PDB file of C-alpha atoms in Angstrom:
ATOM      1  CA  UNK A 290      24.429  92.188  29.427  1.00 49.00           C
ATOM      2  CA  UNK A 291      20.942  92.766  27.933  1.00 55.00           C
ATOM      3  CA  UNK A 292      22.971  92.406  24.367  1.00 60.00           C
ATOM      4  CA  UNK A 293      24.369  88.874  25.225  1.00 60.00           C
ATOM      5  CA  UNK A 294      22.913  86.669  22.892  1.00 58.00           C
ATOM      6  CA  UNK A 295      23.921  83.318  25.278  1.00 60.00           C
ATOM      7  CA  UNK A 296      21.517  85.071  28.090  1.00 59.00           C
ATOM      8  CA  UNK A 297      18.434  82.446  28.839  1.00 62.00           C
ATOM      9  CA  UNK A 298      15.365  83.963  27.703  1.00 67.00           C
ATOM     10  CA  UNK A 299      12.915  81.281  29.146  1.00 73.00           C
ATOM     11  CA  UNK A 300      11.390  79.913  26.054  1.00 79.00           C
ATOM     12  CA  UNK A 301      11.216  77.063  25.272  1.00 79.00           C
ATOM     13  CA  UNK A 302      10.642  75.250  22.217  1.00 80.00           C
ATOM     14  CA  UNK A 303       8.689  71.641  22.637  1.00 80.00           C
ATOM     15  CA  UNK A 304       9.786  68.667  20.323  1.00 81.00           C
ATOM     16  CA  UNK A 305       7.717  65.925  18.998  1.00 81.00           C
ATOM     17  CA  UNK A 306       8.056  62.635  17.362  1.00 79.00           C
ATOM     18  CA  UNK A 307       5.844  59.908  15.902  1.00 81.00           C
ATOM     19  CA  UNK A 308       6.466  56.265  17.091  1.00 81.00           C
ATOM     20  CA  UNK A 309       5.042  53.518  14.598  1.00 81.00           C
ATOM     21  CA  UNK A 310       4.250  49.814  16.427  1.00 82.00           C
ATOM     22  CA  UNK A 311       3.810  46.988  14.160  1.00 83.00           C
ATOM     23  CA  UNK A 312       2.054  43.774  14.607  1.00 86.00           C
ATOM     24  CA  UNK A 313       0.605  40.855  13.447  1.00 86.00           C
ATOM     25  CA  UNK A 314      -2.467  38.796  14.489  1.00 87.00           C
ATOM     26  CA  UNK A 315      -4.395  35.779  12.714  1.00 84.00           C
ATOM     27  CA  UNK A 316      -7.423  36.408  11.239  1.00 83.00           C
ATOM     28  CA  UNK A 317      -9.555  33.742  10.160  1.00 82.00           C
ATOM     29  CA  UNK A 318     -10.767  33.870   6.196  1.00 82.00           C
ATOM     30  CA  UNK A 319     -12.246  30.673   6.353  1.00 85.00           C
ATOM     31  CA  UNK A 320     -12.227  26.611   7.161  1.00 87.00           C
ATOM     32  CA  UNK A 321     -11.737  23.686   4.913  1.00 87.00           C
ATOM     33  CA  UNK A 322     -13.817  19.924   6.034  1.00 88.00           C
ATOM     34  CA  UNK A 323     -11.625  17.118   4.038  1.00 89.00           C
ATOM     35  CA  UNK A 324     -13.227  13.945   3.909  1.00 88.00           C
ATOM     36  CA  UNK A 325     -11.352  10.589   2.913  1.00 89.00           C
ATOM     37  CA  UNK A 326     -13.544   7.777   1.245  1.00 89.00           C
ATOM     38  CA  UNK A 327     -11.923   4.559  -0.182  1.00 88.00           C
ATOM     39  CA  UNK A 328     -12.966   3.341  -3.226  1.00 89.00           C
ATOM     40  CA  UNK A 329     -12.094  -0.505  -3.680  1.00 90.00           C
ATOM     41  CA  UNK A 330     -12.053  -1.970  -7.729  1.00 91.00           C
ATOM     42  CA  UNK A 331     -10.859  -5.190  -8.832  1.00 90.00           C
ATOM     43  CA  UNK A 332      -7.994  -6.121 -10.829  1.00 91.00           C
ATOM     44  CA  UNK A 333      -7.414  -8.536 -13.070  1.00 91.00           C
ATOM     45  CA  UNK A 334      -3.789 -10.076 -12.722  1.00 89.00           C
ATOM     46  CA  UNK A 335      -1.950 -12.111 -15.084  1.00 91.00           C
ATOM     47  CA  UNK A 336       1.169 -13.619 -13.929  1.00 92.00           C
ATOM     48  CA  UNK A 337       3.129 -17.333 -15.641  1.00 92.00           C
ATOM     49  CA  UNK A 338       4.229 -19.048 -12.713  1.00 91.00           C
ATOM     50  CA  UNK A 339       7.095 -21.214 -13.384  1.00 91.00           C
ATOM     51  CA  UNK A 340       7.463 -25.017 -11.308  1.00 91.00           C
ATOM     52  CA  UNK A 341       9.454 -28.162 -11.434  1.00 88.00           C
ATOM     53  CA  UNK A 342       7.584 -31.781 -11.003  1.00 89.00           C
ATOM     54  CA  UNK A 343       9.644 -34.896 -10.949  1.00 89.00           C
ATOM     55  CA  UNK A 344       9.084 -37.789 -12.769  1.00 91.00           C
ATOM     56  CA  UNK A 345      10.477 -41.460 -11.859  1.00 91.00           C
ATOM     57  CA  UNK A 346      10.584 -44.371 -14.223  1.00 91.00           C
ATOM     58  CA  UNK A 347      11.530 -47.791 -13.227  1.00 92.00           C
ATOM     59  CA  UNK A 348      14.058 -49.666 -15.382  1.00 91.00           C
ATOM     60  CA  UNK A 349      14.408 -53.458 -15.093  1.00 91.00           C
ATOM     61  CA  UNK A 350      17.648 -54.894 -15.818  1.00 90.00           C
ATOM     62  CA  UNK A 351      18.545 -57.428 -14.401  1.00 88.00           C
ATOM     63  CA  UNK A 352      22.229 -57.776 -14.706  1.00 89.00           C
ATOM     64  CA  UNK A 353      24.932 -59.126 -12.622  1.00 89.00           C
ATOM     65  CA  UNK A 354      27.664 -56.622 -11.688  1.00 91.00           C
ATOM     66  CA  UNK A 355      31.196 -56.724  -9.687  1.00 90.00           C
ATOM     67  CA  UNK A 356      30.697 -53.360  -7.690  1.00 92.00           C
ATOM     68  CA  UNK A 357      28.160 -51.117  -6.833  1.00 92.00           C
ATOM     69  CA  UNK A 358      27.445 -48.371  -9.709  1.00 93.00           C
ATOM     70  CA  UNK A 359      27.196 -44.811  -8.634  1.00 94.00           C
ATOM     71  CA  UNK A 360      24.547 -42.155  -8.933  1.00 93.00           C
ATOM     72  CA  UNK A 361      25.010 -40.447 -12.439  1.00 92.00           C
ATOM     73  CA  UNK A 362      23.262 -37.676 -14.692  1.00 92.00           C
ATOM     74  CA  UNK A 363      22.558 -38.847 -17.967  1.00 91.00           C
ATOM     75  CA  UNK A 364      20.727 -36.414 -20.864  1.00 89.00           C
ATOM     76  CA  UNK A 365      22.788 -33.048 -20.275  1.00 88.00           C
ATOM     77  CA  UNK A 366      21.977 -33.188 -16.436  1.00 85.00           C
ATOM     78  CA  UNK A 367      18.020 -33.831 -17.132  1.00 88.00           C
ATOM     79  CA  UNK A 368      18.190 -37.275 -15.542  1.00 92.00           C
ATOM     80  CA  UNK A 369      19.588 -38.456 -12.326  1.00 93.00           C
ATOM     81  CA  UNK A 370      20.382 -42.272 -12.301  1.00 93.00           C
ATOM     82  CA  UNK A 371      20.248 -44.013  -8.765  1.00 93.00           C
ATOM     83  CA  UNK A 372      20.946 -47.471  -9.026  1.00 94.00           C
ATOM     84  CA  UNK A 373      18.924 -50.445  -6.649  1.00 93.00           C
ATOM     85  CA  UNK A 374      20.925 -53.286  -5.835  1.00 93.00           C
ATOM     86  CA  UNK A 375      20.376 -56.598  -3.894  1.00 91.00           C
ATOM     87  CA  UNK A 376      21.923 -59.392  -3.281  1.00 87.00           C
ATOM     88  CA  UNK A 377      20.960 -62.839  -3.869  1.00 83.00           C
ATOM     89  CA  UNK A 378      22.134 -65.963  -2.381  1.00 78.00           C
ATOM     90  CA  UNK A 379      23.676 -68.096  -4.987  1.00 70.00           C
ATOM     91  CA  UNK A 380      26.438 -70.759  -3.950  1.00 78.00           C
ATOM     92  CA  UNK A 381      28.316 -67.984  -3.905  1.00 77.00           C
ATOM     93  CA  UNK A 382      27.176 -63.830  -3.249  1.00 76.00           C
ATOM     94  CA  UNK A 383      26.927 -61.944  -6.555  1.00 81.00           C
ATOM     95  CA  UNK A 384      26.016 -58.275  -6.799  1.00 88.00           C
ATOM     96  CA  UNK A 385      22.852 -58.041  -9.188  1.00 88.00           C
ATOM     97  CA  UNK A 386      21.988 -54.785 -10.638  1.00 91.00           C
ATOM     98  CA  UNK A 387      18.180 -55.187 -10.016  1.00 91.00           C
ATOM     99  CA  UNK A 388      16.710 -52.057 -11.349  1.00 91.00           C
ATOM    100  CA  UNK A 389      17.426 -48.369 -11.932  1.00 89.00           C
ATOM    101  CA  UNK A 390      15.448 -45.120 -11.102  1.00 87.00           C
ATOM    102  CA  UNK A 391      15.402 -42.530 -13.963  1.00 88.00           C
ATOM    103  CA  UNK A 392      14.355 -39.388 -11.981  1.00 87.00           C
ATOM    104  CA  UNK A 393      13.415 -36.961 -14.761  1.00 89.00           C
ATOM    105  CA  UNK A 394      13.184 -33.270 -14.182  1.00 88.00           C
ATOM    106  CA  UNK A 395      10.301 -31.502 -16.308  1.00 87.00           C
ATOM    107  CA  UNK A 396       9.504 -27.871 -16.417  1.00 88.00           C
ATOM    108  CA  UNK A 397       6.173 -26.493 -16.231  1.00 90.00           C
ATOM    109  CA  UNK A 398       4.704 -22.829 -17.280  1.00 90.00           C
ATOM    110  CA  UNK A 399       1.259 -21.623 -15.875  1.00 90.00           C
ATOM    111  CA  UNK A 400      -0.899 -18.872 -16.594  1.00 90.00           C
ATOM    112  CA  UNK A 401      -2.911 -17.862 -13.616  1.00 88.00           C
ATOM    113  CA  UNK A 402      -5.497 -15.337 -13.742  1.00 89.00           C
ATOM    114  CA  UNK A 403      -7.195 -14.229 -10.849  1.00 89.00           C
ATOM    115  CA  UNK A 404      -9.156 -10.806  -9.784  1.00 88.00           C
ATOM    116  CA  UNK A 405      -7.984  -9.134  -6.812  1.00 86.00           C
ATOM    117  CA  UNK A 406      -9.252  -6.079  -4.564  1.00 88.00           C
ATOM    118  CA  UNK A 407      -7.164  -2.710  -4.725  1.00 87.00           C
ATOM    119  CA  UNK A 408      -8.235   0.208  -2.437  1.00 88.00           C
ATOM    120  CA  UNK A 409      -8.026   3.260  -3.930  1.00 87.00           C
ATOM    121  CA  UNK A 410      -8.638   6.752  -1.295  1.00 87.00           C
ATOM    122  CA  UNK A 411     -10.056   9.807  -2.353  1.00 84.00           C
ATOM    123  CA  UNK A 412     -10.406  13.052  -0.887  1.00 87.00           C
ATOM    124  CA  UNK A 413     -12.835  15.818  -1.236  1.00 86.00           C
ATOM    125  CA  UNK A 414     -12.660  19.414   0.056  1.00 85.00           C
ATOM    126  CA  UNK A 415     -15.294  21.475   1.335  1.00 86.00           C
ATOM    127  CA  UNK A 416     -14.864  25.225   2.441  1.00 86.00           C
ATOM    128  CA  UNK A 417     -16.901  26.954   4.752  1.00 85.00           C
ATOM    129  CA  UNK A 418     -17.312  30.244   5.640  1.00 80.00           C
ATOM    130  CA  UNK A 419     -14.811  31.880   8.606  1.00 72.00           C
ATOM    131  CA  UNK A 420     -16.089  33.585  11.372  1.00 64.00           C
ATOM    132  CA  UNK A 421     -17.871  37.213  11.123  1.00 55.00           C
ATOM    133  CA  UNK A 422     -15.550  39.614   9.118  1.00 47.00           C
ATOM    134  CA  UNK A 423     -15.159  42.526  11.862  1.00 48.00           C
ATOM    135  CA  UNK A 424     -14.868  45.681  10.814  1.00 48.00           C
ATOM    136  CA  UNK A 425     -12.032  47.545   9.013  1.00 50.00           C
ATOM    137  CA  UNK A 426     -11.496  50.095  12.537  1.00 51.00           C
ATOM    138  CA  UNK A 427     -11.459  46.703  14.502  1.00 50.00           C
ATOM    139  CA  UNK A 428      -8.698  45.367  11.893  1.00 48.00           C
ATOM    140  CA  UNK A 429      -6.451  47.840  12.370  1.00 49.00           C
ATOM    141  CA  UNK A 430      -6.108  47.467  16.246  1.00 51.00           C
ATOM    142  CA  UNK A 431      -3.660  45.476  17.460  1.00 51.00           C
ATOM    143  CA  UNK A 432      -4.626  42.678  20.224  1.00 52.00           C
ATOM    144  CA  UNK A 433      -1.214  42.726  21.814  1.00 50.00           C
ATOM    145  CA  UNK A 434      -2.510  44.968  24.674  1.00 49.00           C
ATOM    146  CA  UNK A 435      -1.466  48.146  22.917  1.00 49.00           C
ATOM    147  CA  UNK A 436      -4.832  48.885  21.388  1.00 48.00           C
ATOM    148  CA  UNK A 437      -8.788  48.882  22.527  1.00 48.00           C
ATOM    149  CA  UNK A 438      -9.744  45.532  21.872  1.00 47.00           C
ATOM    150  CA  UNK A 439     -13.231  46.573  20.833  1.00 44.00           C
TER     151      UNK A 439
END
C-alpha cells in the first residue's frame, strides 16, 4: 500500500488570499467666508399717467316744455345732458325747462418723473486655509475603526 498514490502523506499545503477594504472619509481642503452687502442706487422713472376730470357747464334756457326730457349723450358720447326742471306757479302748472348740465368728459396725459431707491446685493467670497494637511501615511488609513487612527 506504500505505492497508493490516495495514501495521506501529512503535508499540507497553506493557502492565502488578499482582502482589499475600501473607504471614504472627508477631508477638509479648505473654507469659504461669503459676505452679503446691499448696495442701494436711485432710479430715475418715467411713466405718462393717464386720468379723466369732469367738466360741468351750466346752460340757461329757459323754455317751457310738456314732459320731462331725459338724460342724453350728445357729441359722440363726450357729453352727458341732465336736464333741471321746476315748476312754477302760473294760473295754471307748466313744466319749465330751467337749465341744463353739460357734463363734459376730458382726458388728461401726465409725465411724472420721480427718483426712486433700488437695492441691489452683492456678494464677495473669501477662502481660507483648511485645517493642517496630515500626512500622506495618515491619509491612507481609514477612520472607520479598521485602521490606527494615528
Amino acid at each position: 500500500m506504500a505505492d497508493d498514490p490516495r495514501a495521506d502523506t501529512g503535508a499540507a499545503i497553506p493557502l492565502v488570499e488578499e482582502r482589499l477594504a475600501v473607504a471614504r472619509r472627508a477631508v477638509e481642503t479648505g473654507r469659504v467666508r461669503i459676505h452679503l452687502s446691499t448696495a442701494t442706487e436711485d432710479a430715475l422713472v418715467q411713466e405718462t399717467l393717464r386720468g379723466e376730470r369732469m367738466e360741468v357747464e351750466r346752460v340757461t334756457l329757459g323754455l317751457e316744455v310738456a314732459t320731462a326730457p331725459a338724460v342724453r349723450e350728445e357729441e359722440d358720447g363726450a357729453v352727458l345732458v341732465v336736464p333741471v326742471l321746476e315748476e312754477i306757479l302760473v294760473v295754471e302748472r307748466r313744466l319749465v325747462l330751467k337749465e341744463e348740465l353739460r357734463i363734459r368728459r376730458i382726458a388728461t396725459t401726465e409725465t411724472v418723473e420721480e427718483t426712486v431707491p433700488l437695492r441691489r446685493q452683492v456678494a464677495s467670497v473669501e477662502r481660507l486655509p483648511g485645517a493642517a494637511a496630515r500626512s500622506p501615511e495618515d491619509q491612507a488609513r481609514p477612520e472607520d475603526g479598521t485602521g490606527d487612527p494615528a
